[in-house]
Structures are given as C-alpha cells and as structure tokens.
mmCIF file of C-alpha atoms and ligand atoms in Angstrom:
data_model
loop_
_atom_site.group_PDB
_atom_site.id
_atom_site.type_symbol
_atom_site.label_atom_id
_atom_site.label_comp_id
_atom_site.label_asym_id
_atom_site.label_seq_id
_atom_site.Cartn_x
_atom_site.Cartn_y
_atom_site.Cartn_z
ATOM 1 C CA MET A 1 31.143 -25.308 80.504
ATOM 2 C CA ARG A 2 30.688 -28.591 78.959
ATOM 3 C CA GLU A 3 30.960 -31.585 81.160
ATOM 4 C CA PHE A 4 34.472 -33.537 80.880
ATOM 5 C CA ALA A 5 36.197 -36.143 82.320
ATOM 6 C CA TYR A 6 39.263 -35.777 84.487
ATOM 7 C CA GLU A 7 42.191 -37.959 85.243
ATOM 8 C CA ARG A 8 45.565 -37.550 86.381
ATOM 9 C CA ALA A 9 48.784 -39.332 84.429
ATOM 10 C CA HIS A 10 51.334 -40.751 86.377
ATOM 11 C CA ASP A 11 53.639 -41.835 83.582
ATOM 12 C CA VAL A 12 54.359 -40.679 80.197
ATOM 13 C CA PRO A 13 53.088 -43.568 77.824
ATOM 14 C CA GLY A 14 49.840 -43.822 79.970
ATOM 15 C CA ALA A 15 49.168 -40.242 79.163
ATOM 16 C CA VAL A 16 50.228 -40.612 75.549
ATOM 17 C CA ALA A 17 48.067 -43.569 75.190
ATOM 18 C CA VAL A 18 44.947 -41.625 76.382
ATOM 19 C CA LEU A 19 45.153 -38.952 73.895
ATOM 20 C CA GLY A 20 45.999 -41.703 71.301
ATOM 21 C CA ALA A 21 42.721 -43.279 71.994
ATOM 22 C CA ASP A 22 40.829 -40.102 72.655
ATOM 23 C CA PRO A 23 40.937 -37.261 70.093
ATOM 24 C CA GLU A 24 38.458 -35.226 72.389
ATOM 25 C CA ALA A 25 41.080 -35.474 75.252
ATOM 26 C CA ARG A 26 43.509 -32.742 76.162
ATOM 27 C CA TYR A 27 46.584 -32.571 78.206
ATOM 28 C CA LEU A 28 45.882 -30.238 81.503
ATOM 29 C CA GLY A 29 49.109 -28.233 82.725
ATOM 30 C CA GLY A 30 48.577 -25.426 85.208
ATOM 31 C CA GLY A 31 44.982 -24.984 83.604
ATOM 32 C CA THR A 32 45.557 -21.205 83.363
ATOM 33 C CA ASN A 33 44.892 -20.839 79.785
ATOM 34 C CA LEU A 34 42.880 -23.959 79.000
ATOM 35 C CA VAL A 35 40.370 -23.647 81.635
ATOM 36 C CA ASP A 36 39.710 -20.118 80.755
ATOM 37 C CA LEU A 37 39.014 -20.781 77.128
ATOM 38 C CA MET A 38 36.777 -23.786 78.345
ATOM 39 C CA LYS A 39 34.590 -21.652 80.616
ATOM 40 C CA ALA A 40 34.323 -19.565 77.657
ATOM 41 C CA GLY A 41 33.216 -22.352 75.145
ATOM 42 C CA ILE A 42 36.075 -21.982 73.116
ATOM 43 C CA GLU A 43 37.606 -25.081 74.031
ATOM 44 C CA ARG A 44 35.321 -28.205 74.498
ATOM 45 C CA PRO A 45 37.869 -31.172 75.474
ATOM 46 C CA ALA A 46 35.614 -34.217 76.646
ATOM 47 C CA ARG A 47 38.382 -35.519 78.905
ATOM 48 C CA LEU A 48 41.568 -33.905 80.661
ATOM 49 C CA VAL A 49 44.338 -35.626 81.396
ATOM 50 C CA ASP A 50 46.400 -33.637 83.930
ATOM 51 C CA VAL A 51 49.979 -34.031 83.481
ATOM 52 C CA ARG A 52 51.576 -32.323 86.721
ATOM 53 C CA ALA A 53 51.868 -35.596 88.577
ATOM 54 C CA LEU A 54 54.458 -36.685 85.562
ATOM 55 C CA PRO A 55 58.222 -36.870 86.419
ATOM 56 C CA LEU A 56 58.775 -33.882 84.136
ATOM 57 C CA ASP A 57 59.237 -31.156 86.503
ATOM 58 C CA ARG A 58 63.436 -30.995 86.954
ATOM 59 C CA VAL A 59 65.939 -28.550 85.272
ATOM 60 C CA GLU A 60 68.918 -30.441 84.246
ATOM 61 C CA ARG A 61 72.375 -29.970 82.713
ATOM 62 C CA THR A 62 72.513 -31.861 79.343
ATOM 63 C CA SER A 63 75.756 -34.155 78.616
ATOM 64 C CA ALA A 64 76.218 -31.200 75.776
ATOM 65 C CA GLY A 65 76.723 -28.367 78.428
ATOM 66 C CA GLY A 66 73.116 -27.109 77.852
ATOM 67 C CA LEU A 67 69.790 -27.257 79.943
ATOM 68 C CA ARG A 68 67.152 -29.518 79.580
ATOM 69 C CA ILE A 69 63.641 -28.034 81.394
ATOM 70 C CA GLY A 70 61.097 -30.414 81.840
ATOM 71 C CA ALA A 71 57.555 -29.733 80.409
ATOM 72 C CA THR A 72 55.916 -29.501 83.828
ATOM 73 C CA VAL A 73 58.446 -27.105 85.468
ATOM 74 C CA THR A 74 56.354 -24.084 86.807
ATOM 75 C CA ASN A 75 57.192 -20.658 85.429
ATOM 76 C CA SER A 76 57.896 -19.664 88.905
ATOM 77 C CA ASP A 77 60.756 -22.595 89.373
ATOM 78 C CA LEU A 78 62.140 -21.821 85.941
ATOM 79 C CA ALA A 79 62.661 -18.200 86.644
ATOM 80 C CA ALA A 80 64.161 -18.859 89.940
ATOM 81 C CA HIS A 81 66.519 -21.577 88.961
ATOM 82 C CA PRO A 82 70.016 -20.903 89.505
ATOM 83 C CA GLU A 83 71.463 -21.941 86.185
ATOM 84 C CA VAL A 84 68.799 -20.424 84.262
ATOM 85 C CA ARG A 85 69.494 -16.923 86.000
ATOM 86 C CA ARG A 86 73.122 -17.331 85.565
ATOM 87 C CA ARG A 87 73.560 -18.873 82.004
ATOM 88 C CA TYR A 88 70.359 -17.630 80.364
ATOM 89 C CA PRO A 89 69.212 -14.517 82.290
ATOM 90 C CA ALA A 90 66.688 -13.265 79.639
ATOM 91 C CA LEU A 91 64.700 -16.508 80.035
ATOM 92 C CA ALA A 92 64.262 -15.910 83.731
ATOM 93 C CA GLN A 93 63.625 -12.053 83.120
ATOM 94 C CA ALA A 94 61.132 -12.938 80.219
ATOM 95 C CA VAL A 95 59.211 -15.539 82.520
ATOM 96 C CA LEU A 96 59.537 -12.886 85.443
ATOM 97 C CA ALA A 97 57.898 -10.444 83.194
ATOM 98 C CA GLY A 98 54.508 -12.481 82.458
ATOM 99 C CA ALA A 99 51.390 -13.118 84.231
ATOM 100 C CA SER A 100 51.572 -12.637 88.085
ATOM 101 C CA GLY A 101 53.119 -14.435 90.880
ATOM 102 C CA GLN A 102 50.047 -16.871 91.367
ATOM 103 C CA LEU A 103 49.715 -17.593 87.779
ATOM 104 C CA ARG A 104 53.309 -18.377 87.270
ATOM 105 C CA ASN A 105 53.171 -20.798 90.343
ATOM 106 C CA MET A 106 50.808 -22.910 88.477
ATOM 107 C CA ALA A 107 51.758 -22.116 84.726
ATOM 108 C CA THR A 108 54.090 -24.827 83.373
ATOM 109 C CA VAL A 109 56.565 -24.805 80.470
ATOM 110 C CA GLY A 110 54.652 -27.059 78.120
ATOM 111 C CA GLY A 111 51.530 -24.907 78.499
ATOM 112 C CA ASN A 112 53.208 -21.593 78.209
ATOM 113 C CA LEU A 113 54.091 -22.532 74.563
ATOM 114 C CA LEU A 114 50.890 -23.844 73.897
ATOM 115 C CA GLN A 115 48.891 -20.885 75.086
ATOM 116 C CA ARG A 116 46.429 -19.445 72.704
ATOM 117 C CA THR A 117 46.133 -15.842 71.531
ATOM 118 C CA ARG A 118 44.574 -13.122 73.214
ATOM 119 C CA CYS A 119 43.009 -11.503 70.209
ATOM 120 C CA GLY A 120 39.524 -10.252 71.501
ATOM 121 C CA TYR A 121 37.875 -11.732 68.514
ATOM 122 C CA PHE A 122 39.034 -15.200 69.263
ATOM 123 C CA THR A 123 37.903 -14.946 72.813
ATOM 124 C CA ASP A 124 34.457 -13.501 71.931
ATOM 125 C CA VAL A 125 32.434 -16.497 70.501
ATOM 126 C CA SER A 126 29.661 -14.064 69.091
ATOM 127 C CA LYS A 127 32.191 -13.037 66.479
ATOM 128 C CA PRO A 128 33.564 -14.599 63.305
ATOM 129 C CA CYS A 129 37.499 -15.599 63.795
ATOM 130 C CA ASN A 130 39.266 -17.972 61.063
ATOM 131 C CA LYS A 131 41.557 -19.338 64.086
ATOM 132 C CA ARG A 132 38.412 -20.634 66.057
ATOM 133 C CA VAL A 133 36.334 -21.315 63.253
ATOM 134 C CA PRO A 134 38.108 -21.940 59.978
ATOM 135 C CA GLY A 135 36.818 -19.861 57.112
ATOM 136 C CA SER A 136 34.505 -17.536 59.184
ATOM 137 C CA GLY A 137 36.587 -14.500 58.521
ATOM 138 C CA CYS A 138 39.019 -12.231 60.278
ATOM 139 C CA PRO A 139 37.400 -9.247 61.796
ATOM 140 C CA ALA A 140 40.350 -8.161 63.142
ATOM 141 C CA VAL A 141 41.767 -6.778 60.084
ATOM 142 C CA ARG A 142 39.379 -4.116 59.357
ATOM 143 C CA GLY A 143 38.253 -3.869 63.090
ATOM 144 C CA GLU A 144 40.405 -3.389 66.437
ATOM 145 C CA HIS A 145 44.104 -4.533 65.693
ATOM 146 C CA ARG A 146 46.089 -2.107 67.804
ATOM 147 C CA ASN A 147 48.059 -4.952 69.230
ATOM 148 C CA ALA A 148 48.184 -7.300 66.048
ATOM 149 C CA ALA A 149 51.131 -8.694 64.022
ATOM 150 C CA ILE A 150 53.534 -6.689 62.021
ATOM 151 C CA LEU A 151 55.539 -9.620 60.874
ATOM 152 C CA GLY A 152 54.457 -12.823 58.917
ATOM 153 C CA ALA A 153 50.825 -12.416 59.212
ATOM 154 C CA SER A 154 48.406 -12.888 56.518
ATOM 155 C CA GLU A 155 44.823 -11.628 55.538
ATOM 156 C CA HIS A 156 43.501 -14.446 57.272
ATOM 157 C CA CYS A 157 44.727 -13.593 60.551
ATOM 158 C CA VAL A 158 46.941 -10.969 62.173
ATOM 159 C CA ALA A 159 46.951 -12.241 65.858
ATOM 160 C CA VAL A 160 50.108 -12.352 67.931
ATOM 161 C CA HIS A 161 51.648 -14.981 70.110
ATOM 162 C CA PRO A 162 51.366 -13.760 73.674
ATOM 163 C CA SER A 163 54.451 -15.929 75.127
ATOM 164 C CA ASP A 164 57.221 -14.059 76.678
ATOM 165 C CA MET A 165 59.029 -17.300 77.895
ATOM 166 C CA GLY A 166 58.781 -18.286 74.257
ATOM 167 C CA VAL A 167 60.672 -15.315 73.011
ATOM 168 C CA ALA A 168 63.845 -15.803 74.985
ATOM 169 C CA LEU A 169 63.706 -19.463 74.142
ATOM 170 C CA THR A 170 63.627 -18.785 70.496
ATOM 171 C CA ALA A 171 66.616 -16.569 70.688
ATOM 172 C CA PHE A 172 68.510 -19.364 72.455
ATOM 173 C CA ASP A 173 67.661 -22.109 69.838
ATOM 174 C CA ALA A 174 65.504 -24.069 72.205
ATOM 175 C CA VAL A 175 64.437 -27.872 71.083
ATOM 176 C CA VAL A 176 60.966 -29.013 71.914
ATOM 177 C CA GLU A 177 60.883 -32.599 72.811
ATOM 178 C CA TYR A 178 57.848 -34.737 72.595
ATOM 179 C CA GLU A 179 56.306 -38.207 73.012
ATOM 180 C CA THR A 180 53.522 -39.654 70.914
ATOM 181 C CA ALA A 181 52.069 -43.252 70.752
ATOM 182 C CA ASP A 182 54.727 -43.920 67.910
ATOM 183 C CA GLY A 183 57.744 -43.037 70.053
ATOM 184 C CA THR A 184 59.520 -39.570 70.866
ATOM 185 C CA GLY A 185 60.270 -36.664 68.556
ATOM 186 C CA GLU A 186 61.713 -33.187 68.719
ATOM 187 C CA LEU A 187 60.982 -29.836 66.839
ATOM 188 C CA ALA A 188 63.737 -26.617 66.861
ATOM 189 C CA LEU A 189 61.260 -23.868 68.397
ATOM 190 C CA GLY A 190 61.863 -22.022 65.100
ATOM 191 C CA ASP A 191 59.964 -24.937 63.302
ATOM 192 C CA PHE A 192 57.531 -25.610 66.189
ATOM 193 C CA TYR A 193 54.851 -22.656 65.220
ATOM 194 C CA ARG A 194 53.260 -23.234 61.591
ATOM 195 C CA PRO A 195 53.404 -20.030 59.314
ATOM 196 C CA VAL A 196 49.668 -18.541 59.545
ATOM 197 C CA GLY A 197 49.041 -18.519 55.684
ATOM 198 C CA ASP A 198 45.137 -19.386 54.960
ATOM 199 C CA THR A 199 45.238 -21.945 57.993
ATOM 200 C CA PRO A 200 45.696 -19.805 61.256
ATOM 201 C CA HIS A 201 43.946 -22.517 63.353
ATOM 202 C CA LEU A 202 46.614 -24.904 62.739
ATOM 203 C CA GLU A 203 49.258 -23.614 65.086
ATOM 204 C CA THR A 204 51.927 -25.995 65.739
ATOM 205 C CA ALA A 205 53.915 -28.751 63.810
ATOM 206 C CA LEU A 206 53.305 -31.030 66.891
ATOM 207 C CA PRO A 207 51.765 -34.319 65.931
ATOM 208 C CA ALA A 208 48.237 -35.007 67.175
ATOM 209 C CA GLY A 209 48.174 -36.111 70.931
ATOM 210 C CA ALA A 210 51.796 -34.975 71.135
ATOM 211 C CA LEU A 211 52.711 -34.716 74.843
ATOM 212 C CA ILE A 212 55.558 -32.183 75.290
ATOM 213 C CA THR A 213 58.113 -33.573 77.693
ATOM 214 C CA ALA A 214 60.914 -31.192 77.653
ATOM 215 C CA VAL A 215 62.512 -27.848 76.129
ATOM 216 C CA THR A 216 66.294 -28.414 75.607
ATOM 217 C CA LEU A 217 68.652 -25.333 75.508
ATOM 218 C CA PRO A 218 71.854 -25.903 73.882
ATOM 219 C CA PRO A 219 74.980 -24.299 75.452
ATOM 220 C CA ALA A 220 75.369 -20.632 74.359
ATOM 221 C CA PRO A 221 77.983 -18.664 76.098
ATOM 222 C CA VAL A 222 76.587 -15.339 74.544
ATOM 223 C CA ALA A 223 73.457 -16.131 76.566
ATOM 224 C CA ALA A 224 74.861 -15.058 79.525
ATOM 225 C CA HIS A 225 75.205 -11.669 78.503
ATOM 226 C CA SER A 226 71.583 -11.358 77.649
ATOM 227 C CA ARG A 227 68.280 -9.180 78.853
ATOM 228 C CA TYR A 228 64.761 -9.018 78.029
ATOM 229 C CA ARG A 229 62.726 -5.819 77.683
ATOM 230 C CA LYS A 230 58.782 -5.994 77.392
ATOM 231 C CA VAL A 231 56.790 -2.886 76.738
ATOM 232 C CA ARG A 232 52.989 -2.976 77.873
ATOM 233 C CA GLU A 233 50.260 -0.808 78.755
ATOM 234 C CA ARG A 234 50.660 -1.267 82.525
ATOM 235 C CA ALA A 235 53.793 -1.756 84.316
ATOM 236 C CA SER A 236 52.912 -5.269 85.612
ATOM 237 C CA TYR A 237 50.338 -8.128 85.037
ATOM 238 C CA ALA A 238 49.805 -7.201 81.269
ATOM 239 C CA PHE A 239 50.678 -8.963 78.095
ATOM 240 C CA ALA A 240 53.301 -7.156 75.907
ATOM 241 C CA ILE A 241 52.598 -5.028 73.088
ATOM 242 C CA GLY A 242 56.188 -5.526 71.875
ATOM 243 C CA SER A 243 59.076 -7.217 73.537
ATOM 244 C CA VAL A 244 62.896 -8.042 72.805
ATOM 245 C CA ALA A 245 65.180 -10.700 74.032
ATOM 246 C CA ALA A 246 68.895 -10.322 73.076
ATOM 247 C CA ALA A 247 72.411 -11.396 74.017
ATOM 248 C CA LEU A 248 75.296 -9.886 72.810
ATOM 249 C CA ASP A 249 79.185 -10.789 72.776
ATOM 250 C CA VAL A 250 81.447 -7.790 71.988
ATOM 251 C CA ARG A 251 85.138 -7.988 71.556
ATOM 252 C CA ASP A 252 87.405 -4.974 70.747
ATOM 253 C CA GLY A 253 84.361 -3.058 70.290
ATOM 254 C CA VAL A 254 82.992 -5.338 67.419
ATOM 255 C CA VAL A 255 80.052 -7.804 67.839
ATOM 256 C CA ARG A 256 81.277 -11.413 67.654
ATOM 257 C CA ASP A 257 77.981 -13.163 68.613
ATOM 258 C CA VAL A 258 74.498 -12.002 68.869
ATOM 259 C CA ARG A 259 70.666 -13.392 69.353
ATOM 260 C CA ILE A 260 67.663 -11.395 68.821
ATOM 261 C CA ALA A 261 64.063 -12.359 69.164
ATOM 262 C CA PHE A 262 60.978 -10.318 69.108
ATOM 263 C CA GLY A 263 57.815 -11.123 71.012
ATOM 264 C CA ALA A 264 54.375 -9.783 70.352
ATOM 265 C CA VAL A 265 54.496 -8.726 66.587
ATOM 266 C CA ALA A 266 53.893 -12.123 65.092
ATOM 267 C CA SER A 267 51.952 -15.271 65.461
ATOM 268 C CA ARG A 268 54.978 -16.928 66.987
ATOM 269 C CA PRO A 269 58.166 -16.002 68.729
ATOM 270 C CA TRP A 270 59.978 -14.112 65.930
ATOM 271 C CA ARG A 271 63.859 -14.849 65.484
ATOM 272 C CA ALA A 272 65.448 -11.611 64.176
ATOM 273 C CA ARG A 273 67.717 -13.400 61.708
ATOM 274 C CA ALA A 274 68.090 -10.501 59.492
ATOM 275 C CA ALA A 275 69.184 -8.034 62.355
ATOM 276 C CA GLU A 276 71.501 -10.924 63.465
ATOM 277 C CA ARG A 277 73.266 -10.865 60.278
ATOM 278 C CA GLU A 278 73.474 -7.512 59.982
ATOM 279 C CA LEU A 279 75.175 -7.111 63.240
ATOM 280 C CA LEU A 280 77.687 -9.940 63.119
ATOM 281 C CA GLY A 281 81.288 -8.417 62.661
ATOM 282 C CA ARG A 282 80.252 -4.684 62.852
ATOM 283 C CA PRO A 283 81.034 -2.044 65.516
ATOM 284 C CA ALA A 284 78.947 -2.347 68.452
ATOM 285 C CA ASP A 285 77.542 0.926 68.390
ATOM 286 C CA GLY A 286 74.227 2.845 67.922
ATOM 287 C CA THR A 287 74.490 3.033 64.102
ATOM 288 C CA SER A 288 74.953 -0.709 64.001
ATOM 289 C CA PHE A 289 71.891 -1.362 66.450
ATOM 290 C CA ALA A 290 69.863 1.077 64.205
ATOM 291 C CA ASP A 291 70.596 -0.607 60.952
ATOM 292 C CA ALA A 292 70.060 -4.101 62.384
ATOM 293 C CA ALA A 293 66.713 -3.181 63.792
ATOM 294 C CA ASP A 294 65.839 -1.456 60.048
ATOM 295 C CA ALA A 295 66.886 -4.643 58.626
ATOM 296 C CA GLU A 296 64.722 -6.980 60.458
ATOM 297 C CA LEU A 297 61.642 -4.390 60.331
ATOM 298 C CA ALA A 298 62.087 -4.062 56.571
ATOM 299 C CA GLU A 299 59.703 -6.617 55.823
ATOM 300 C CA ALA A 300 57.150 -5.171 58.218
ATOM 301 C CA SER A 301 53.692 -5.243 57.241
ATOM 302 C CA ALA A 302 51.407 -2.938 59.615
ATOM 303 C CA LEU A 303 47.801 -2.088 59.394
ATOM 304 C CA PRO A 304 46.381 1.476 60.263
ATOM 305 C CA HIS A 305 46.349 1.110 63.866
ATOM 306 C CA ASN A 306 49.374 -0.753 64.632
ATOM 307 C CA ALA A 307 52.132 1.089 62.493
ATOM 308 C CA TYR A 308 53.278 2.245 66.053
ATOM 309 C CA LYS A 309 54.825 -1.149 66.337
ATOM 310 C CA VAL A 310 57.290 -0.414 64.014
ATOM 311 C CA PRO A 311 59.241 2.619 65.707
ATOM 312 C CA LEU A 312 58.522 0.847 68.933
ATOM 313 C CA MET A 313 60.286 -2.363 68.168
ATOM 314 C CA ARG A 314 63.192 -0.224 66.368
ATOM 315 C CA ASN A 315 63.519 2.029 69.629
ATOM 316 C CA LEU A 316 63.555 -1.197 71.912
ATOM 317 C CA VAL A 317 66.234 -3.112 69.931
ATOM 318 C CA VAL A 318 68.650 -0.267 69.992
ATOM 319 C CA ALA A 319 68.040 0.394 73.655
ATOM 320 C CA LEU A 320 68.521 -3.158 74.737
ATOM 321 C CA LEU A 321 71.640 -3.639 72.715
ATOM 322 C CA THR A 322 72.930 -0.446 73.878
ATOM 323 C CA GLU A 323 72.574 -1.853 77.642
ATOM 324 C CA LEU A 324 74.131 -4.901 76.635
ATOM 325 C CA GLU A 325 76.978 -2.852 75.007
ATOM 326 C CA GLN A 326 77.678 -1.044 77.997
ATOM 327 C CA GLU A 327 77.430 -4.052 80.179
ATOM 328 C CA ALA A 328 80.141 -5.633 78.024
ATOM 329 C CA THR A 329 82.493 -2.817 78.332
ATOM 330 C CA ARG A 330 82.027 -1.787 81.733
HETATM 331 C C1 FAD B 1 45.389 -13.002 83.664
HETATM 332 C C2 FAD B 1 46.459 -13.597 82.868
HETATM 333 C C3 FAD B 1 47.691 -12.795 82.328
HETATM 334 C C4 FAD B 1 48.830 -13.539 81.822
HETATM 335 N N1 FAD B 1 49.788 -12.812 81.327
HETATM 336 C C5 FAD B 1 50.798 -13.278 80.589
HETATM 337 C C6 FAD B 1 52.194 -12.692 80.172
HETATM 338 O O1 FAD B 1 52.059 -11.507 80.328
HETATM 339 N N2 FAD B 1 52.922 -13.169 79.359
HETATM 340 C C7 FAD B 1 52.882 -14.552 79.244
HETATM 341 O O2 FAD B 1 53.916 -15.179 78.504
HETATM 342 N N3 FAD B 1 51.621 -15.357 79.373
HETATM 343 C C8 FAD B 1 50.725 -14.780 80.257
HETATM 344 N N4 FAD B 1 49.540 -15.297 80.693
HETATM 345 C C9 FAD B 1 49.609 -16.746 80.098
HETATM 346 C C10 FAD B 1 50.297 -17.755 80.760
HETATM 347 O O3 FAD B 1 51.510 -17.672 81.092
HETATM 348 C C11 FAD B 1 49.723 -19.163 80.438
HETATM 349 O O4 FAD B 1 48.246 -19.227 80.654
HETATM 350 C C12 FAD B 1 50.315 -20.381 80.708
HETATM 351 O O5 FAD B 1 51.692 -20.305 80.550
HETATM 352 C C13 FAD B 1 49.947 -21.584 80.373
HETATM 353 O O6 FAD B 1 50.450 -22.788 81.058
HETATM 354 P P1 FAD B 1 49.527 -23.788 81.770
HETATM 355 O O7 FAD B 1 50.454 -24.757 82.414
HETATM 356 O O8 FAD B 1 48.618 -23.335 82.657
HETATM 357 O O9 FAD B 1 48.612 -24.307 80.556
HETATM 358 P P2 FAD B 1 47.298 -24.912 80.299
HETATM 359 O O10 FAD B 1 46.305 -24.008 80.249
HETATM 360 O O11 FAD B 1 47.171 -26.096 81.363
HETATM 361 O O12 FAD B 1 47.337 -25.495 78.786
HETATM 362 C C14 FAD B 1 47.529 -24.728 77.613
HETATM 363 C C15 FAD B 1 47.731 -25.588 76.586
HETATM 364 O O13 FAD B 1 48.715 -26.377 76.816
HETATM 365 C C16 FAD B 1 48.411 -27.583 76.426
HETATM 366 N N5 FAD B 1 49.352 -28.391 77.298
HETATM 367 C C17 FAD B 1 49.888 -28.352 78.608
HETATM 368 N N6 FAD B 1 50.899 -28.935 78.892
HETATM 369 C C18 FAD B 1 51.143 -29.657 77.757
HETATM 370 C C19 FAD B 1 52.084 -30.684 77.747
HETATM 371 N N7 FAD B 1 52.949 -30.935 78.519
HETATM 372 N N8 FAD B 1 52.027 -31.327 76.422
HETATM 373 C C20 FAD B 1 51.183 -30.767 75.302
HETATM 374 N N9 FAD B 1 50.120 -30.020 75.492
HETATM 375 C C21 FAD B 1 49.979 -29.298 76.614
HETATM 376 C C22 FAD B 1 46.981 -27.815 76.940
HETATM 377 O O14 FAD B 1 46.384 -28.935 76.369
HETATM 378 C C23 FAD B 1 46.340 -26.589 76.617
HETATM 379 O O15 FAD B 1 45.993 -26.517 75.157
HETATM 380 C C24 FAD B 1 48.709 -14.873 81.460
HETATM 381 C C25 FAD B 1 47.416 -15.522 81.921
HETATM 382 C C26 FAD B 1 46.493 -15.038 82.438
HETATM 383 C C27 FAD B 1 45.354 -15.716 82.856
HETATM 384 S S1 SF4 B 2 43.309 -12.113 64.130
HETATM 385 FE FE1 SF4 B 2 43.230 -14.152 63.859
HETATM 386 S S2 SF4 B 2 42.543 -14.642 66.025
HETATM 387 FE FE2 SF4 B 2 42.009 -12.605 65.599
HETATM 388 S S3 SF4 B 2 39.972 -12.605 64.587
HETATM 389 FE FE3 SF4 B 2 41.616 -12.655 63.218
HETATM 390 S S4 SF4 B 2 41.396 -14.852 62.823
HETATM 391 FE FE4 SF4 B 2 40.583 -14.594 64.621
#
C-alpha cells in the first residue's frame, strides 16, 4: 500500500480547499470501498481527507416537502430513519439489502454513490481493464461476464454499478448536491453517471475535487407505495445480479403514477423510463406489467453468459409490480 497523508476535515470549505490544491488527494467516507482499493493498489491517493466529522450527517425535510440526506449519513442511519421508512420505503429496503450490518454502520451516502464496480478484472491488477487503465482493453467481453451489463454498455466496458441505494434514489428523482472551490452545484442522479462510450474510466459528471454534500429527494406521494427487490447468489451479504425499485399508484384499477429503476444491469442505476411510459394509464394487471418490462428490455444487448438477466429482470418487474398492485387494492 502506498504511503499517504491523512487529515480530518471540520468544515466544508476547508475540505474542498485541500482537494482544490492537491489533485492527488481524495475524500474518505467510511473507507469501505476506497481503502480496499488502496490495499489492492488500484487507488493510490497521496492524501486522504476524512469527511466524517463534517456537519453533513442529518436527514431533514426540505421546504418543498421532500427529504435532504446529508452525504455523511451512514447507510444504517438512513435505512432506520422514520421519514425514509414511511415515505420512501424502497430506499430503506434497498440500503438494508446491501453489504452487512457492520459495513452499513461505516458506509456513507456519498461514498455509496461513488463506489467503484466489482468487475473481477477491474480489481485484478494483473489483467488489462479500460476502466482502470484507459485503452488497455476489456477482457470481460470475451471472458467472465456473467454479471455484466445488458443495458447501456459498450464494447469498451460492460461493468455494472453495484449500488443498491442508488437504484431507489434514481427511481425517486434524487438530486446530488456538491461543493467545489468555485461554489455549489447540483446534478440530477439521472445525469450524475456518464454514459460508458469509449471512456469507461470517466464515471461521473462531478467536477474535479467536488465534495458531495447531500442528496435531495423531491416530494413524491407515489414513493410511499414502493418496494425494492434484489436477486443475488446468496440470501444475504452479496451484490445484486439484478434488482428493481418500483413505486405504483393505482386508482380504479388504472396506473396513475409509477416509478421503476433497475440495478446491476448497467454502468449506473437504470431508470426504466420506457416501462413507465408503457404503464401510465393502463390497467394495473399482469399483461400491462409484462408489456412494460418488455418495452424497457427491448434495447437490452446481452453477451453469451449474461443473457439470463433479460428474463430475470422481466420476471422481477412483473412480480414486484404485482405485489404493489395487490397492496394497493387490499
Ligand atoms: C464485502 C462488501 C459487500 C458489499 N455489498 C454491497 C451491496 O450488496 N450493495 C451495495 O450497494 N454496496 C455494497 N458494498 C459497498 C458499500 O456499500 C460501499 O463500499 C460503501 O457504500 C461506500 O461508502 P463509504 O462511505 O465507505 O465510501 P468510501 O470507501 O469512503 O469512498 C468511496 C468513494 O467515494 C468517495 N467519497 C466518499 N465520500 C465522498 C463525498 N462526500 N464526496 C465526494 N466523494 C466522496 C471516496 O473518495 C471514494 O472514491 C459492499 C462492500 C463490501 C466491502
Ligand atoms: S467490464 Fe469494464 S471494468 Fe470490467 S474489465 Fe472491462 S473495462 Fe474493466
């Protein structure tokens, strides 16, 4: 592990100033991803700026009636927050579906959104990888790609984003707030992750040195009727091979509002806009749910060993929407 300097930031301008002055410095949240990558020699920061003492650890109501979640709120505190559980239950379920209790006690909201892919070639420095070393190649396309992306990938990278939390935040139109030495900014989560294209190493639209300060959820009454369903190879403590966050508002048997996002199928949490469009105004039944899933998955492009994800996601969508519909009419 490369030697590095460590300091604890006590105010946001101070933290931002350090990264503005030193491009080799990195923020440290819970360290549950960054420190692992440092041990493997994949991340090699010269300086770590620990952000956990910053006053960014609150979940508050916004004046618009939504929620503002501080960037250093731990995954455990987020999942346990009564307003999150009541108004955005899929978010609490998504967070609880991730990692382990100990990891969730350490991991932060900002760090969760910026965690790197779990592609085995990315974490194996003896192998080429376009994300780790631009232009070196992508062995996953012809090699091990059982868990690779089926949506929005490119020949240059087929890795998936591993965050569960990000999937629910995407379904609910979350906005990421950040601070740089030049001031504050914000990015809708839908614009936060860059398309893969031929630059898989450029993962987000955040400016260099930006500190994520909060994630804001706009008010969304439909989110109170939401769920998260994750498929993984073990019952717990495993990353998703496919997941869905969905919210459904049904009146007189017709879909009045719907939100759907997919996880573990793309380089970013994937908002299923085509599925939502297909469902709005249609009867809330199995035929509509299957048509919605098919509309979204029409643009899926699978590799030989991950084609199973297409029917898996279709079944997940139909099952989750059916559960939500039954709950609505109970
Ligand atoms: C064994 C294991 C299993 C896991 N299983 C799952 C799972 O099933 N689902 C899932 O979603 N996740 C899972 N995780 C990942 C875990 O959720 C992430 O490691 C964690 O969320 C990262 O948060 P952190 O605060 O520890 O980030 P760190 O490791 O501290 O940082 C990650 C990145 O974010 C940057 N960063 C941190 N905070 C900020 C900020 N405020 N502003 C700007 N940049 C920042 C850091 O510089 C770094 O680049 C697992 C992890 C492990 C080790
Ligand atoms: S899929 Fe992406 S992360 Fe994995 S080896 Fe290819 S370029 Fe690297």
